[in-house]
Amino acid sequence: MSWVTVGFLGLGVMGRPMALNLARAGTDLLVWNRSPAAAEALRAAGAAVAAEAADVFAGADVVLMMLADDQVADRVLDRDAPGFAPMVAGRTLVHMGTTAPAWSRGLEEQVRDAGGHYVEAPVSGSRVPAETAQLVAMLAGTDQDVDRVAPLLAPMCRETVRCGPVPNGLLMKLSVNTFLISMVTGLAESFHFADRHHLDRGTLLAALDAGPMASPVSRMKARKLLDRDFSVQASIRDVLYNNHLIVEAAETAGISSPLLDTCLELYAETSAGGHADQDMAAVIHALESRSG
């Protein structure tokens, strides 16, 4: 199904390149961001820019939402106000960010009660995959709604994976992030171990890249660790937020999560040490601090 107009809420580190890919693909796009300056690149790419979030719903058939967290989304959607139900009625809201699964399930119920449609489509990937349209979206919702939304995501995503009903999309995203956070933290520990044994980090990088564990993520983050380049792709702040969500979901389900419990401590220490806005590879600072 083709949409007359697609709305996009949230033009941050991930949302901006995602929306740009939609605009460059010729999507009739209406965007909004809390900081208007972030929308100028979208305007230059041919998108229309709305003054208010409600204007996006008024002018779009489907609205993609890539906001920082559930609290920001609640404020932007103004869910407790009388205007929420008429705003979403007849519209399809696609939640592409990462929030607690229970929060998403509650939003789905509220949207459907108002006569709207709801799809989860959280994405796996950081800034560079967002820029290069290599994201993987994990879709959840009714079959009919997912069928209608999936083609729309093609300009942003390399793959879409169907996960069943809401909130399975977000539960799948947290499962994926459990591996991601463990892997990058382990990679940082590998570099820290080599450093403290006075090994050449370039040689470590060569060994890792040549080995069976190599992946696009390991190559990207290992290069950052080699160069001590912590310019942000996925920030310590965002990873800490995701880590909290995983641990909370595990506790709610009575699941043991020893690796992510430890990672939570390390990312919290890294953030407290003044590195919240740096890339997640900066978790090596916490390891170095513990070693003295």
XYZ file of C-alpha atoms in Angstrom:
292
model
C 0.000 0.000 0.000
C 1.283 3.494 -0.802
C 0.711 6.289 1.678
C -0.328 9.783 0.664
C 1.889 11.321 3.323
C 4.202 9.768 5.903
C 4.897 11.516 9.192
C 8.130 11.259 11.167
C 8.558 12.339 14.798
C 12.096 12.664 16.192
C 15.190 13.704 14.240
C 17.976 12.721 16.616
C 21.123 10.670 16.021
C 19.062 7.840 14.514
C 15.898 9.572 13.360
C 17.544 12.200 11.177
C 19.386 9.804 8.824
C 16.386 7.466 8.774
C 14.072 10.285 7.724
C 16.617 11.517 5.170
C 16.639 8.076 3.551
C 12.861 8.214 3.271
C 12.966 11.688 1.735
C 15.690 10.716 -0.746
C 13.604 7.724 -1.801
C 10.823 10.080 -2.835
C 8.518 9.569 0.153
C 5.995 12.369 0.654
C 7.281 13.194 4.126
C 6.103 15.470 6.930
C 8.555 15.729 9.835
C 8.691 17.264 13.309
C 11.420 17.594 15.920
C 11.526 19.247 19.337
C 14.561 21.273 18.190
C 13.475 22.857 14.888
C 17.050 23.324 13.616
C 17.422 19.553 13.236
C 14.674 19.575 10.612
C 16.460 21.890 8.195
C 18.342 19.054 6.481
C 14.996 17.337 5.907
C 13.510 20.495 4.462
C 16.468 20.717 2.079
C 15.847 17.086 1.072
C 12.257 17.878 0.115
C 10.331 17.034 3.286
C 7.706 19.305 4.754
C 8.330 20.481 8.323
C 5.467 20.671 10.823
C 5.315 23.250 13.593
C 3.735 20.837 16.096
C 3.625 17.071 16.540
C -0.168 17.136 16.261
C 0.198 18.677 12.790
C 2.020 15.534 11.668
C -0.967 13.369 12.601
C -3.324 15.846 10.944
C -1.390 15.625 7.679
C -0.200 12.016 7.526
C -1.755 8.579 7.127
C 1.052 6.816 8.998
C 3.345 8.337 11.607
C 6.767 6.893 12.382
C 7.988 7.694 15.897
C 11.718 7.662 16.721
C 11.837 9.429 20.079
C 14.381 9.152 22.885
C 12.321 7.212 25.430
C 8.820 6.616 26.777
C 8.725 9.830 28.832
C 9.541 11.936 25.785
C 6.954 10.025 23.745
C 4.289 10.592 26.402
C 4.960 14.339 26.315
C 5.031 14.542 22.523
C 1.840 12.502 22.126
C 0.170 14.240 25.109
C -1.534 10.933 25.886
C -3.558 12.166 28.859
C -5.105 15.081 26.977
C -8.564 14.922 25.405
C -7.037 15.577 21.997
C -5.053 12.319 21.905
C -7.890 10.031 20.756
C -9.063 12.176 17.820
C -5.419 12.792 16.847
C -4.613 9.094 16.373
C -8.025 7.915 15.149
C -7.730 6.480 11.657
C -3.934 6.810 11.720
C -1.225 4.150 11.966
C 1.401 4.875 14.631
C 4.688 3.025 14.121
C 6.890 2.987 17.221
C 10.502 2.605 16.049
C 12.355 3.572 19.219
C 13.240 1.444 22.226
C 11.057 1.511 25.324
C 9.808 -0.885 27.969
C 7.631 -3.557 26.319
C 4.852 -3.004 28.871
C 4.737 0.701 27.997
C 4.369 -0.125 24.310
C 1.567 -2.584 24.995
C -0.292 0.113 26.917
C 0.146 2.584 24.070
C -1.128 0.025 21.580
C -4.299 -0.478 23.633
C -4.860 3.262 23.864
C -4.341 3.814 20.120
C -6.653 0.949 19.189
C -9.323 2.122 21.638
C -9.195 5.466 19.838
C -9.755 3.820 16.441
C -6.144 3.870 15.272
C -3.599 1.209 14.310
C -0.295 0.437 16.009
C 2.886 -1.334 14.915
C 6.150 -1.837 16.756
C 9.237 -1.564 14.530
C 12.299 -1.038 16.764
C 15.517 -1.164 14.773
C 18.852 -2.858 15.349
C 21.794 -0.684 14.324
C 23.476 2.567 15.278
C 24.164 5.846 13.456
C 26.244 4.423 10.579
C 23.737 1.667 9.652
C 21.002 4.306 9.879
C 22.910 6.499 7.428
C 23.522 3.619 5.019
C 19.999 2.120 5.252
C 21.343 -1.084 6.802
C 19.015 -1.218 9.807
C 17.072 -4.331 10.772
C 13.500 -3.676 11.919
C 11.649 -6.042 14.244
C 7.950 -5.690 13.482
C 5.064 -6.583 15.760
C 1.341 -6.002 15.391
C -1.592 -7.509 13.565
C -0.739 -9.237 10.300
C -2.760 -6.702 8.353
C -1.041 -3.700 9.933
C 2.428 -5.198 9.541
C 1.707 -6.015 5.882
C 0.829 -2.385 5.254
C 3.781 -0.895 7.129
C 6.634 -3.224 6.076
C 7.080 -1.850 2.506
C 7.316 1.681 3.880
C 10.449 0.794 5.851
C 12.437 -0.404 2.818
C 14.326 2.892 2.257
C 15.659 2.707 5.836
C 16.125 -0.997 6.507
C 18.112 -3.844 4.996
C 15.794 -6.420 6.566
C 12.493 -6.611 8.390
C 11.766 -9.455 10.797
C 8.221 -10.309 11.844
C 7.942 -11.063 15.547
C 4.218 -11.604 16.161
C 1.926 -9.472 18.317
C 2.885 -6.415 20.383
C 5.123 -6.247 22.445
C 7.180 -8.993 20.782
C 9.007 -6.474 18.614
C 10.460 -4.732 21.639
C 11.136 -7.984 23.458
C 13.070 -9.121 20.378
C 14.976 -5.819 20.295
C 15.985 -6.294 23.940
C 17.081 -9.855 23.158
C 19.262 -8.562 20.314
C 20.678 -5.804 22.499
C 21.582 -8.334 25.180
C 24.033 -9.835 22.695
C 25.191 -6.457 21.364
C 25.970 -4.987 24.781
C 27.705 -8.153 25.961
C 29.778 -8.312 22.764
C 30.975 -4.706 22.772
C 31.717 -4.814 26.499
C 33.714 -8.000 25.965
C 35.583 -6.344 23.100
C 36.492 -3.401 25.343
C 37.692 -5.829 27.997
C 39.798 -7.594 25.367
C 41.566 -4.339 24.498
C 42.008 -3.483 28.171
C 43.497 -6.931 28.837
C 45.937 -6.511 25.933
C 46.890 -3.002 27.052
C 47.735 -4.129 30.565
C 49.889 -6.925 29.170
C 51.720 -4.404 26.952
C 50.538 -6.021 23.740
C 50.307 -4.049 20.531
C 46.680 -3.023 20.023
C 47.073 -2.921 16.235
C 48.131 -6.557 16.295
C 45.106 -7.375 18.449
C 42.884 -5.659 15.902
C 44.449 -7.691 13.083
C 43.949 -10.941 14.998
C 40.320 -10.124 15.762
C 39.516 -9.074 12.202
C 41.046 -12.267 10.835
C 39.283 -14.539 13.282
C 35.903 -16.270 13.310
C 34.302 -13.759 15.720
C 34.777 -10.819 13.363
C 31.629 -8.921 12.403
C 30.724 -5.431 11.153
C 30.126 -4.380 14.777
C 33.400 -5.822 16.069
C 35.363 -4.200 13.253
C 33.745 -0.822 13.839
C 34.109 -0.828 17.630
C 37.598 -2.380 17.622
C 38.813 0.420 15.370
C 37.362 2.930 17.827
C 39.143 1.225 20.704
C 42.403 1.154 18.760
C 42.201 4.859 17.909
C 40.612 5.914 21.217
C 37.947 7.519 19.055
C 34.778 7.714 21.112
C 32.765 9.952 18.781
C 29.216 8.764 19.172
C 27.480 6.091 17.126
C 25.545 4.554 20.021
C 26.092 6.604 23.160
C 26.882 5.399 26.661
C 23.676 7.172 27.756
C 21.525 5.259 25.263
C 23.198 1.922 25.962
C 22.729 2.429 29.700
C 19.033 3.121 29.073
C 18.723 -0.039 26.962
C 20.621 -2.031 29.577
C 18.168 -0.870 32.245
C 15.252 -1.995 30.084
C 16.774 -5.455 29.611
C 17.485 -5.969 33.308
C 14.014 -4.742 34.285
C 12.335 -7.028 31.732
C 14.432 -9.953 32.979
C 13.514 -9.254 36.602
C 9.825 -8.978 35.701
C 9.958 -12.392 34.015
C 12.101 -13.993 36.726
C 15.012 -14.467 34.316
C 18.655 -14.482 35.366
C 20.743 -11.874 33.506
C 24.240 -12.011 35.055
C 26.101 -10.586 32.042
C 23.773 -7.632 31.648
C 23.759 -7.020 35.414
C 27.528 -6.555 35.226
C 27.295 -4.468 32.069
C 24.761 -2.223 33.782
C 27.287 -1.458 36.512
C 30.032 -0.747 33.971
C 27.957 1.573 31.794
C 26.650 3.395 34.867
C 30.233 3.915 36.050
C 31.258 5.127 32.588
C 28.376 7.606 32.518
C 29.139 8.835 36.032
C 32.741 9.345 34.944
C 31.660 11.985 32.440
C 31.447 9.872 29.290
C 27.663 9.692 28.806
C 27.776 11.395 25.403
C 30.594 9.229 24.057
C 30.259 6.029 22.062
C 29.569 2.791 23.920
C 33.152 1.708 23.254
C 34.073 4.245 25.948
C 32.995 1.610 28.496
C 36.717 0.786 28.521
C 37.090 3.790 30.857
C 35.205 1.917 33.580
C 37.466 -1.101 33.151
C 40.557 1.073 33.315
C 39.254 2.835 36.403
C 38.602 -0.479 38.157
C 42.118 -1.646 37.345
C 43.642 1.554 38.722
